[in-house]
Amino acid sequence: MATTVRRAVVTLPAAPLGPENPLPALLPPVEVHVLDERVRAGLPRDMARQIGHEPLRSLLPVRLLDGYGRERALADLDAVVLENAHLRVTVLPGLGGRVHSMVHVPTGRELLYRNPVFQPAAFALNGAWFSGGIEWNIGATGHTTLACAPLHAALVPAPDGGTMVRLWEWERLRDLPFQVDLWLPEDSAYLYVGVRVRNPHERPAPVYWWSNTAVPEDAGSRVLAPADETWHFGYERALRRVPLPGAGPGAEDGTYPLRSTYPADFFHEVPDGARRWIAALDAEGRGLVQTSTDLLRGRKLFVWGSGRGGRRWQEWLTEPGTPGYAEIQAGLARTQLEHVPLEAGAEFSWLEAYGPLAADPGQVHGGDWAAARTAAERALEEALPRELVEAAYAAWRPYADAEPGERLADGSGWGALEVLCAGHKLPGTPFPESTLGEAQAPWLELWRTGVLPAPRRVVPPGPSLVAPHWRDMLETAPADPLTEYHLGVAQWHAGDIAQAVRSWERGLPLAPSRWPLLRCLAVADERAGDPGRAVDRYAQAFEDLAQESRGGEAWTHGCARLVRGGGRWRAPADGVEFDRVAVLRVALHRGLHRLGRPVEEGEH
């Protein structure tokens, strides 16, 4: 059958995603992928250098998505389906361009782990993330902030004369545009994916990319890759180079996901010159393979393990009683602790291929690691020769600049704002002015007039922008309270904490809405090790917000996020710890008391 591309709807029990958190993410993200300096000293030089290359220190300007729930109801998700005689591939443009399903048509077999529900959980860098399928991770170490965000999507001519589905967006942590082109040649059993990340700026940029594929996990599943060693990372901040197949503490055989007791990352050491691939094959030697051109050098296996913790997380991310999953991944670097520099005006591009693989189960599971991976690689070469992947990449490159045709979905307006204001030329990935919305409007006005407009009514402040060119514009704009608020956020992001505090303090006396500034100053007090003053400012902020609140989702969410906390504070002078939840409860108590409202028993 000829390849078809059509719109579709996927209906799933879905938990609500909730609104964005209106408070700027001033505190750095909690990052488990951190190495002790002594460990880094013993690593290969290129790896150690890239681990130290501009790790993410702030989520700004991205907002947190922490308002999701767990009560599910049936929901219709817009989808795009690519299908030929071999594969039926379902893509969700509204959820990060996730490949939700890949069915082998002749057998009806699902090649991916397809989550039967949509259930966000706190795994993305900015909060909400969901498991299953193939996700495109760009930005910084961790799951992308675009995991639950809509991407731009359109139809584009494919190299074989058919049709590609193009996904693209402006990644805001690093200010980089990217695209993902998916097409299914008429006679191919493999989905081709062309990826491009561009740096349109006049300065180098750190780049992070990992394509994460969730695959079914069962007792007979084995993950194979062209490596004899792997880097084991077990969340104790240590990176150990260990032999395959025995890999890491608590792992009887690190190539079988369920033979590891604990959650762990295995970053495989693929030799230079070797073909890049990774496969997950079941007890019968059948499953999914991913391969790519050489630029995408890294390969990784992530396992939840067979212990109670990993099993509980699997249940939390889906329906109890459903099968679990592991992840096979491919990235630009050896490990996910690294960021790769991309020079000004340059780009990274590569091609990936996904599809079915069948190898001799006796060799795959015969116990000899070299024989097992050789059998899988031989089967891959017969099904999809390396030269064919290279040829497909060469054929795709001229089409990467092709202008999109029929639009399938719209992403955010942030790319349109950046392209309009900076004059970037990005053939193939247009960010039209028609996508500009309410969030971008004040920043567009600042760029055009030099003045950040004050809102016509009292509302929670909109998103802040923190890139150097926006910070420069804020510094020269009239110093009204809203401008001082956004300028302080930009200065905080740049590491100029003292100047940020001065900007927020300057804006406070005349601010019609004081709670955003008070909350920022309270966070600064936390950082400075003054929890007493932080409590007072949180209380004042809550009192101001409670008096100002007009009702509605934005106000309710702002109020909830203002008094929500976690973790601990430590005063650096004496080492005394303060439970942040308890401190915020005190602030809430004081705020309500000042309003003359008693706190009911159990109301916390």
Coordinates of C-alpha atoms in Angstrom, one line a residue:
M1 CA 0.0 0.0 0.0
A2 CA 1.1 3.6 -0.6
T3 CA 2.1 5.6 2.4
T4 CA -0.7 7.7 3.8
V5 CA -0.6 10.6 6.3
R6 CA -3.9 11.6 8.0
R7 CA -5.3 13.4 11.0
A8 CA -6.7 11.2 13.7
V9 CA -7.9 11.3 17.4
V10 CA -6.5 9.2 20.2
T11 CA -8.9 8.8 23.1
L12 CA -7.4 8.1 26.5
P13 CA -8.2 8.4 30.2
A14 CA -6.3 11.6 30.9
A15 CA -5.5 13.5 34.0
P16 CA -5.7 17.3 33.8
L17 CA -2.5 19.1 33.0
G18 CA -3.4 22.2 34.8
P19 CA -2.2 25.8 34.2
E20 CA 1.3 27.0 34.3
N21 CA 2.7 28.2 37.7
P22 CA 2.6 32.0 37.5
L23 CA 5.6 32.4 39.8
P24 CA 9.0 32.6 38.2
A25 CA 11.2 29.5 38.8
L26 CA 13.9 31.4 40.7
L27 CA 15.4 28.4 42.5
P28 CA 17.5 26.0 40.4
P29 CA 16.0 22.6 39.4
V30 CA 16.8 19.6 41.5
E31 CA 19.4 17.7 39.5
V32 CA 20.4 14.2 40.3
H33 CA 22.8 13.9 37.4
V34 CA 25.6 15.7 39.3
L35 CA 29.1 14.3 39.7
D36 CA 31.5 14.7 42.5
E37 CA 34.6 16.6 41.3
R38 CA 36.9 13.7 42.3
V39 CA 34.8 11.4 40.1
R40 CA 35.0 13.8 37.1
A41 CA 38.8 13.9 37.4
G42 CA 39.1 10.3 36.5
L43 CA 36.9 10.5 33.3
P44 CA 38.0 10.7 29.7
R45 CA 39.0 14.3 28.9
D46 CA 36.3 15.0 26.3
M47 CA 33.6 13.6 28.6
A48 CA 34.8 15.6 31.6
R49 CA 35.0 18.8 29.5
Q50 CA 31.4 18.4 28.2
I51 CA 30.1 17.5 31.7
G52 CA 31.4 20.8 32.9
H53 CA 30.2 22.7 29.8
E54 CA 27.4 25.1 30.8
P55 CA 25.1 22.8 32.9
L56 CA 21.6 24.2 33.4
R57 CA 21.5 26.6 36.4
S58 CA 18.0 28.0 36.0
L59 CA 14.7 27.1 34.3
L60 CA 14.0 30.7 33.5
P61 CA 12.3 31.8 31.3
V62 CA 10.3 28.6 31.3
R63 CA 7.4 28.3 33.8
L64 CA 6.7 25.3 36.0
L65 CA 3.9 22.9 35.1
D66 CA 3.0 21.6 38.6
G67 CA -0.8 21.9 38.6
Y68 CA -1.6 18.5 37.2
G69 CA -4.0 16.1 38.9
R70 CA -4.6 12.3 39.1
E71 CA -8.4 12.1 38.4
R72 CA -8.7 10.9 34.9
A73 CA -11.5 11.3 32.4
L74 CA -11.7 10.3 28.7
A75 CA -10.1 12.9 26.5
D76 CA -9.5 13.2 22.8
L77 CA -5.9 14.0 21.8
D78 CA -5.2 15.3 18.3
A79 CA -2.9 13.0 16.4
V80 CA -1.3 12.5 13.0
V81 CA -0.9 8.9 11.6
L82 CA 1.7 7.8 9.0
E83 CA 1.0 4.4 7.6
N84 CA 2.2 2.0 4.9
A85 CA 2.1 -1.8 4.5
H86 CA 4.7 -2.2 7.2
L87 CA 4.1 0.4 10.0
R88 CA 1.4 2.5 11.4
V89 CA 2.9 5.4 13.4
T90 CA 0.8 7.7 15.6
V91 CA 2.2 11.1 16.6
L92 CA 0.8 13.6 19.2
P93 CA 1.8 17.2 18.1
G94 CA 0.1 18.7 21.1
L95 CA 2.3 16.7 23.6
G96 CA 5.8 17.5 22.5
G97 CA 5.5 15.6 19.2
R98 CA 5.5 12.3 21.1
V99 CA 5.4 9.2 18.9
H100 CA 2.6 7.5 20.8
S101 CA 2.4 4.2 18.9
M102 CA 4.3 2.2 16.3
V103 CA 2.4 -0.9 15.1
H104 CA 4.0 -3.5 12.9
V105 CA 1.1 -3.9 10.4
P106 CA 1.7 -7.5 9.2
T107 CA 1.6 -8.9 12.7
G108 CA -0.4 -6.2 14.6
R109 CA 2.4 -6.0 17.1
E110 CA 3.0 -2.8 19.1
L111 CA 6.7 -2.1 18.9
L112 CA 6.7 0.7 21.6
Y113 CA 5.5 0.8 25.1
R114 CA 2.2 2.5 24.6
N115 CA 0.9 4.0 27.8
P116 CA -2.9 3.3 28.1
V117 CA -3.4 6.6 30.0
F118 CA -2.1 10.2 30.0
Q119 CA -0.8 10.7 33.5
P120 CA 1.6 13.6 34.2
A121 CA 4.2 13.3 36.9
A122 CA 7.1 15.4 38.1
F123 CA 9.8 14.1 35.8
A124 CA 10.3 16.9 33.2
L125 CA 12.7 19.7 34.0
N126 CA 9.6 22.0 34.5
G127 CA 7.4 19.4 36.1
A128 CA 4.7 17.6 34.1
W129 CA 5.9 14.6 32.0
F130 CA 4.3 11.4 30.9
S131 CA 5.7 8.0 30.0
G132 CA 5.5 6.0 26.8
G133 CA 6.4 6.2 23.1
I134 CA 9.3 8.2 21.6
E135 CA 10.1 11.6 23.0
W136 CA 12.5 14.3 21.6
N137 CA 14.5 15.7 24.5
I138 CA 16.3 19.0 23.8
G139 CA 17.5 21.7 26.2
A140 CA 19.4 20.4 29.2
T141 CA 20.0 17.2 31.2
G142 CA 16.6 15.8 31.9
H143 CA 13.2 15.5 30.2
T144 CA 12.5 18.5 28.0
T145 CA 10.3 21.3 29.2
L146 CA 8.3 20.7 26.0
A147 CA 7.2 17.2 27.0
C148 CA 3.6 18.4 27.5
A149 CA 3.7 21.4 25.2
P150 CA 2.2 21.8 21.7
L151 CA 4.7 21.9 18.8
H152 CA 4.2 23.4 15.4
A153 CA 3.4 20.7 12.8
A154 CA 2.9 20.7 9.1
L155 CA 3.1 18.5 6.0
V156 CA 6.3 18.8 3.9
P157 CA 7.5 17.0 0.7
A158 CA 9.6 13.9 1.5
P159 CA 12.7 12.9 -0.4
D160 CA 11.0 9.9 -1.9
G161 CA 8.1 12.0 -3.4
G162 CA 5.8 11.3 -0.5
T163 CA 4.9 13.4 2.5
M164 CA 6.8 14.2 5.7
V165 CA 5.4 15.4 9.0
R166 CA 7.5 18.2 10.3
L167 CA 7.5 19.2 14.0
W168 CA 9.3 22.3 15.1
E169 CA 9.6 24.8 18.0
W170 CA 11.8 27.3 19.7
E171 CA 13.5 25.7 22.7
R172 CA 13.6 28.5 25.4
L173 CA 16.2 27.2 27.9
R174 CA 18.9 27.6 25.3
D175 CA 17.1 29.8 22.8
L176 CA 17.5 27.4 19.9
P177 CA 15.1 26.4 17.1
F178 CA 14.8 22.7 16.2
Q179 CA 12.9 20.5 13.8
V180 CA 12.0 16.8 13.6
D181 CA 10.9 15.4 10.2
L182 CA 9.2 12.1 10.2
W183 CA 8.5 10.1 7.0
L184 CA 7.7 6.5 6.0
P185 CA 8.9 5.5 2.5
E186 CA 6.3 3.4 0.7
D187 CA 8.4 0.2 0.7
S188 CA 10.1 0.7 4.0
A189 CA 9.6 -1.1 7.3
Y190 CA 11.4 1.7 9.0
L191 CA 10.3 5.2 10.1
Y192 CA 12.9 7.8 9.2
V193 CA 13.4 10.8 11.4
G194 CA 15.5 13.8 10.3
V195 CA 16.5 16.1 13.2
R196 CA 18.1 19.5 13.0
V197 CA 19.1 21.9 15.8
R198 CA 20.3 25.4 14.7
N199 CA 22.1 28.2 16.5
P200 CA 21.1 31.5 14.9
H201 CA 22.9 33.6 17.4
E202 CA 26.3 35.3 17.3
R203 CA 27.6 33.3 20.3
P204 CA 28.1 29.5 20.9
A205 CA 25.3 27.6 22.6
P206 CA 25.3 24.4 24.7
V207 CA 23.2 21.6 23.1
Y208 CA 21.6 18.6 24.7
W209 CA 19.6 16.0 22.7
W210 CA 18.4 12.5 23.6
S211 CA 15.7 10.6 21.7
N212 CA 14.0 8.4 24.4
T213 CA 12.1 5.3 23.3
A214 CA 10.0 3.4 25.8
V215 CA 9.9 -0.3 25.0
P216 CA 7.9 -3.1 26.6
E217 CA 9.6 -4.7 29.6
D218 CA 9.2 -8.4 30.5
A219 CA 11.3 -11.1 32.0
G220 CA 12.7 -12.2 28.6
S221 CA 13.5 -8.7 27.2
R222 CA 17.2 -8.0 26.5
V223 CA 18.7 -4.7 25.3
L224 CA 21.6 -4.9 22.9
A225 CA 24.1 -2.3 21.6
P226 CA 27.5 -2.4 19.9
A227 CA 29.5 -2.0 23.1
D228 CA 31.6 -4.1 25.5
E229 CA 31.5 -1.5 28.3
T230 CA 29.0 0.8 29.8
W231 CA 29.0 3.8 32.2
H232 CA 26.7 3.0 35.1
F233 CA 25.0 5.9 36.9
G234 CA 23.0 4.8 39.9
Y235 CA 22.0 8.2 41.4
E236 CA 24.7 8.2 44.1
R237 CA 26.5 10.8 41.9
A238 CA 29.1 8.3 40.7
L239 CA 29.8 7.3 37.1
R240 CA 31.5 3.9 36.9
R241 CA 32.8 2.2 33.7
V242 CA 31.9 -1.4 34.0
P243 CA 31.9 -4.4 31.5
L244 CA 28.8 -5.7 29.7
P245 CA 26.7 -7.7 30.3
G246 CA 27.3 -7.6 34.1
A247 CA 26.8 -4.0 34.9
G248 CA 26.7 -2.1 38.2
P249 CA 25.7 -2.9 41.8
G250 CA 22.4 -4.7 42.0
A251 CA 22.5 -5.8 38.4
E252 CA 22.9 -9.5 37.7
D253 CA 23.0 -8.8 34.0
G254 CA 22.7 -5.2 33.0
T255 CA 21.3 -6.0 29.6
Y256 CA 18.1 -7.5 31.0
P257 CA 16.0 -4.7 32.5
L258 CA 14.3 -6.8 35.1
R259 CA 17.6 -8.3 36.3
S260 CA 18.6 -5.0 37.9
T261 CA 17.2 -4.3 41.3
Y262 CA 17.4 -0.5 41.3
P263 CA 16.7 2.3 38.8
A264 CA 19.8 3.0 36.9
D265 CA 21.3 4.5 33.7
F266 CA 23.6 2.5 31.5
F267 CA 25.5 4.7 29.0
H268 CA 27.1 2.4 26.5
E269 CA 30.6 3.0 25.3
V270 CA 30.1 2.6 21.5
P271 CA 33.6 2.5 19.8
D272 CA 34.5 5.1 17.2
G273 CA 33.7 3.9 13.8
A274 CA 31.1 1.4 15.0
R275 CA 27.6 1.6 13.6
R276 CA 25.2 3.4 16.0
W277 CA 22.2 1.3 17.1
I278 CA 20.4 -0.1 20.1
A279 CA 17.7 -2.8 20.2
A280 CA 15.2 -4.3 22.7
L281 CA 14.4 -7.9 21.8
D282 CA 12.0 -10.3 23.6
A283 CA 12.5 -14.0 24.4
E284 CA 11.7 -14.8 20.8
G285 CA 14.4 -12.4 19.5
R286 CA 11.8 -9.9 18.2
G287 CA 11.4 -6.3 19.0
L288 CA 12.4 -2.7 18.1
V289 CA 15.7 -1.3 16.8
Q290 CA 16.9 2.3 16.6
T291 CA 19.8 3.3 14.5
S292 CA 21.2 6.6 13.2
T293 CA 24.0 8.4 11.4
D294 CA 27.2 8.7 13.4
L295 CA 26.7 12.2 14.8
L296 CA 24.2 10.8 17.3
R297 CA 26.9 8.8 19.1
G298 CA 25.5 8.0 22.5
R299 CA 23.3 4.9 23.4
K300 CA 21.7 4.3 26.8
L301 CA 19.5 1.9 28.6
F302 CA 17.4 3.1 31.5
V303 CA 15.8 0.6 33.8
W304 CA 13.4 1.1 36.7
G305 CA 14.6 -2.2 38.2
S306 CA 12.7 -4.9 39.9
G307 CA 12.7 -3.4 43.4
R308 CA 9.7 -1.8 45.2
G309 CA 10.7 1.8 44.3
G310 CA 10.9 1.2 40.6
R311 CA 7.7 -0.9 40.5
R312 CA 5.8 1.8 42.4
W313 CA 7.0 4.5 40.0
Q314 CA 5.8 2.4 37.1
E315 CA 2.3 2.1 38.7
W316 CA 2.3 5.9 39.4
L317 CA 2.9 6.7 35.7
T318 CA 0.3 4.4 34.3
E319 CA -2.4 1.9 35.5
P320 CA -1.6 -0.6 38.2
G321 CA -1.5 -4.1 36.7
T322 CA -0.3 -3.0 33.3
P323 CA 3.1 -4.0 31.9
G324 CA 6.1 -2.0 32.7
Y325 CA 8.7 -0.4 30.4
A326 CA 12.4 0.3 30.0
E327 CA 13.9 3.1 27.8
I328 CA 16.4 2.8 25.0
Q329 CA 17.9 6.1 24.1
A330 CA 20.2 7.9 21.7
G331 CA 22.0 11.2 22.2
L332 CA 24.6 13.6 21.0
A333 CA 27.1 12.8 23.8
R334 CA 28.3 9.7 25.6
T335 CA 26.2 10.5 28.6
Q336 CA 23.3 12.7 29.6
L337 CA 25.5 14.6 32.0
E338 CA 27.1 16.4 29.0
H339 CA 26.3 19.4 26.9
V340 CA 27.9 19.8 23.5
P341 CA 28.9 23.2 22.2
L342 CA 27.4 24.4 18.9
E343 CA 29.2 27.3 17.3
A344 CA 27.5 30.6 16.3
G345 CA 25.5 30.2 13.0
A346 CA 26.1 26.5 12.9
E347 CA 23.8 23.5 13.1
F348 CA 23.7 19.8 14.2
S349 CA 21.7 17.4 11.9
W350 CA 21.4 13.7 11.7
L351 CA 19.0 10.9 10.7
E352 CA 17.4 8.2 12.9
A353 CA 15.5 5.1 11.8
Y354 CA 13.1 3.0 13.9
G355 CA 11.5 -0.3 13.1
P356 CA 11.1 -4.0 13.7
L357 CA 14.1 -6.4 14.2
A358 CA 14.2 -10.2 14.4
A359 CA 17.4 -12.1 15.4
D360 CA 18.2 -15.7 16.3
P361 CA 16.8 -16.0 19.9
G362 CA 19.3 -18.7 20.7
Q363 CA 22.2 -16.3 20.1
V364 CA 20.4 -13.3 21.6
H365 CA 19.7 -15.1 24.8
G366 CA 22.5 -17.7 24.7
G367 CA 24.6 -16.1 27.4
D368 CA 27.5 -15.0 25.2
W369 CA 27.4 -11.2 25.0
A370 CA 29.5 -10.9 21.9
A371 CA 27.5 -13.5 20.0
A372 CA 24.2 -11.8 21.1
R373 CA 25.1 -8.3 19.8
T374 CA 26.7 -9.7 16.7
A375 CA 23.5 -11.6 15.9
A376 CA 21.5 -8.4 16.3
E377 CA 23.8 -6.3 14.3
R378 CA 23.9 -8.8 11.5
A379 CA 20.1 -8.9 11.4
L380 CA 20.0 -5.1 11.3
E381 CA 22.5 -4.9 8.5
E382 CA 20.3 -7.3 6.5
A383 CA 17.1 -5.5 7.2
L384 CA 18.5 -1.9 6.9
P385 CA 22.1 -1.6 5.7
R386 CA 24.2 1.2 7.1
E387 CA 24.8 2.6 3.7
L388 CA 21.0 3.0 3.2
V389 CA 20.7 5.1 6.3
E390 CA 23.5 7.3 5.2
A391 CA 21.9 7.7 1.7
A392 CA 18.5 8.5 3.4
Y393 CA 20.3 11.3 5.4
A394 CA 21.9 12.7 2.2
A395 CA 18.6 12.6 0.4
W396 CA 16.8 14.4 3.3
R397 CA 19.2 17.3 3.8
P398 CA 18.0 19.3 0.8
Y399 CA 14.4 18.9 2.0
A400 CA 15.2 20.1 5.5
D401 CA 14.8 23.7 4.2
A402 CA 11.5 22.9 2.3
E403 CA 8.8 25.3 3.4
P404 CA 5.9 23.6 5.2
G405 CA 2.6 23.1 3.4
E406 CA -0.7 22.2 5.2
R407 CA -0.5 23.2 8.8
L408 CA -1.5 20.5 11.3
A409 CA -0.9 22.2 14.6
D410 CA 0.4 25.4 16.1
G411 CA 3.1 25.6 18.8
S412 CA 3.9 28.7 21.0
G413 CA 4.4 32.2 19.9
W414 CA 7.8 32.6 21.5
G415 CA 9.6 31.6 18.3
A416 CA 7.7 34.2 16.3
L417 CA 8.7 36.9 18.9
E418 CA 12.4 35.9 18.7
V419 CA 12.5 35.7 14.9
L420 CA 10.6 39.0 14.5
C421 CA 12.8 40.9 16.9
A422 CA 16.2 39.5 15.9
G423 CA 15.5 39.1 12.2
H424 CA 16.6 35.4 12.1
K425 CA 16.3 33.6 8.8
L426 CA 15.2 30.0 9.4
P427 CA 14.2 28.3 6.2
G428 CA 12.0 25.3 6.7
T429 CA 10.8 26.3 10.2
P430 CA 8.6 29.5 9.9
F431 CA 7.4 31.1 13.1
P432 CA 4.6 33.3 11.7
E433 CA 3.4 36.5 13.5
S434 CA -0.1 34.9 13.5
T435 CA 1.1 32.7 16.4
L436 CA 1.9 35.6 18.6
G437 CA -0.5 35.7 21.6
E438 CA -1.3 37.4 24.8
A439 CA 1.9 36.2 26.6
Q440 CA 4.1 37.8 23.9
A441 CA 2.1 41.0 23.5
P442 CA 3.9 43.1 26.2
W443 CA 7.3 42.0 25.0
L444 CA 6.5 42.9 21.4
E445 CA 5.5 46.4 22.7
L446 CA 8.7 46.7 24.6
W447 CA 10.7 45.9 21.4
R448 CA 8.7 48.3 19.3
T449 CA 8.4 51.3 21.7
G450 CA 11.0 50.7 24.4
V451 CA 8.3 50.7 27.0
L452 CA 6.8 47.6 28.8
P453 CA 3.1 48.3 28.9
A454 CA 1.3 48.2 32.3
P455 CA -1.7 45.9 32.4
R456 CA -5.2 47.7 32.2
R457 CA -6.3 45.7 35.3
V458 CA -4.6 44.1 38.2
V459 CA -3.6 40.6 37.1
P460 CA -0.8 38.2 38.0
P461 CA 2.3 39.2 36.0
G462 CA 2.9 37.4 32.8
P463 CA 6.0 35.3 31.9
S464 CA 9.4 37.0 32.2
L465 CA 12.1 37.0 29.5
V466 CA 15.7 36.7 30.5
A467 CA 18.0 36.5 27.5
P468 CA 20.7 39.2 27.3
H469 CA 18.9 41.3 24.6
W470 CA 15.7 41.4 26.6
R471 CA 17.6 42.3 29.8
D472 CA 19.2 45.2 27.9
M473 CA 15.8 46.4 26.8
L474 CA 14.4 46.2 30.3
E475 CA 17.4 48.2 31.7
T476 CA 16.7 51.1 29.4
A477 CA 12.9 51.1 29.7
P478 CA 11.0 53.4 32.1
A479 CA 11.5 52.0 35.7
D480 CA 7.9 51.3 36.6
P481 CA 7.1 48.5 39.1
L482 CA 6.3 45.8 36.5
T483 CA 9.5 46.6 34.5
E484 CA 11.5 46.4 37.8
Y485 CA 9.9 43.0 38.5
H486 CA 10.8 41.5 35.1
L487 CA 14.3 43.2 35.2
G488 CA 14.9 41.7 38.6
V489 CA 14.0 38.2 37.3
A490 CA 16.4 38.7 34.3
Q491 CA 19.2 39.9 36.6
W492 CA 18.6 36.9 38.9
H493 CA 18.9 34.6 35.9
A494 CA 22.2 36.2 34.9
G495 CA 23.6 35.6 38.4
D496 CA 23.5 39.3 39.5
I497 CA 21.6 38.6 42.8
A498 CA 22.3 41.9 44.5
Q499 CA 21.1 43.9 41.5
A500 CA 18.0 41.8 41.2
V501 CA 17.1 42.5 44.9
R502 CA 17.6 46.2 44.3
S503 CA 15.3 46.1 41.3
W504 CA 12.6 44.3 43.2
E505 CA 13.0 46.7 46.2
R506 CA 12.7 49.7 43.9
G507 CA 9.5 48.4 42.4
L508 CA 7.8 47.6 45.7
P509 CA 6.7 51.0 47.0
L510 CA 4.6 52.0 44.0
A511 CA 3.5 48.5 42.9
P512 CA -0.3 48.1 42.6
S513 CA 0.3 44.4 43.0
R514 CA 3.0 43.8 45.7
W515 CA 2.9 40.0 46.1
P516 CA 5.0 39.1 43.1
L517 CA 7.8 41.3 44.2
L518 CA 7.5 40.2 47.8
R519 CA 7.7 36.6 46.8
C520 CA 10.9 37.2 44.8
L521 CA 12.4 39.0 47.7
A522 CA 11.4 36.1 50.0
V523 CA 13.3 33.7 47.7
A524 CA 16.3 36.0 47.8
D525 CA 16.1 35.9 51.7
E526 CA 16.1 32.1 51.5
R527 CA 19.2 32.2 49.4
A528 CA 20.9 34.6 51.7
G529 CA 20.2 32.3 54.7
D530 CA 17.7 34.6 56.4
P531 CA 14.6 32.4 56.9
G532 CA 13.0 34.8 59.5
R533 CA 12.8 37.6 57.0
A534 CA 11.7 35.1 54.3
V535 CA 8.7 34.1 56.5
D536 CA 7.7 37.7 57.0
R537 CA 7.8 38.4 53.3
Y538 CA 5.9 35.3 52.4
A539 CA 3.2 36.3 54.9
Q540 CA 3.0 39.8 53.4
A541 CA 2.9 38.3 49.9
F542 CA 0.1 36.0 50.8
E543 CA -1.9 38.8 52.6
D544 CA -1.5 41.0 49.5
L545 CA -2.5 38.3 47.1
A546 CA -5.5 37.3 49.2
Q547 CA -6.7 40.9 49.3
E548 CA -6.1 41.4 45.6
S549 CA -7.5 38.1 44.3
R550 CA -10.3 38.5 41.8
G551 CA -11.1 34.8 41.6
G552 CA -10.6 32.5 38.7
E553 CA -8.0 29.9 37.8
A554 CA -5.0 32.2 37.6
W555 CA -5.5 33.7 41.0
T556 CA -6.3 30.3 42.6
H557 CA -3.2 28.8 41.1
G558 CA -1.1 31.7 42.2
C559 CA -2.3 31.5 45.7
A560 CA -1.8 27.7 45.9
R561 CA 1.8 28.0 44.5
L562 CA 2.7 30.8 46.9
V563 CA 2.1 28.7 49.9
R564 CA 3.3 25.4 48.5
G565 CA 6.8 24.3 49.5
G566 CA 9.1 21.4 49.8
G567 CA 12.6 20.6 50.8
R568 CA 14.6 22.3 53.6
W569 CA 16.3 25.6 54.3
R570 CA 19.7 25.7 56.0
A571 CA 21.0 28.8 57.6
P572 CA 24.7 28.9 56.7
A573 CA 25.9 30.6 59.8
D574 CA 24.9 27.9 62.3
G575 CA 23.8 25.1 60.1
V576 CA 20.2 25.1 61.6
E577 CA 17.7 23.5 59.3
F578 CA 14.2 24.8 58.7
D579 CA 11.4 22.7 57.3
R580 CA 10.2 24.8 54.3
V581 CA 6.7 23.4 54.5
A582 CA 6.4 24.4 58.1
V583 CA 7.7 27.9 57.4
L584 CA 5.3 28.4 54.6
R585 CA 2.4 27.2 56.9
V586 CA 3.4 29.9 59.4
A587 CA 3.4 32.5 56.6
L588 CA -0.1 31.3 55.5
H589 CA -1.3 31.5 59.2
R590 CA 0.0 35.0 59.5
G591 CA -1.5 36.1 56.2
L592 CA -5.0 34.8 57.1
H593 CA -4.8 36.1 60.6
R594 CA -4.1 39.6 59.3
L595 CA -7.2 39.3 57.1
G596 CA -9.2 38.4 60.2
R597 CA -9.9 34.9 59.0
P598 CA -9.3 32.0 61.5
V599 CA -7.6 28.9 60.3
E600 CA -9.8 25.9 60.7
E601 CA -8.6 22.6 62.2
G602 CA -6.9 20.5 59.5
E603 CA -7.2 23.3 56.9
H604 CA -3.4 23.3 56.2

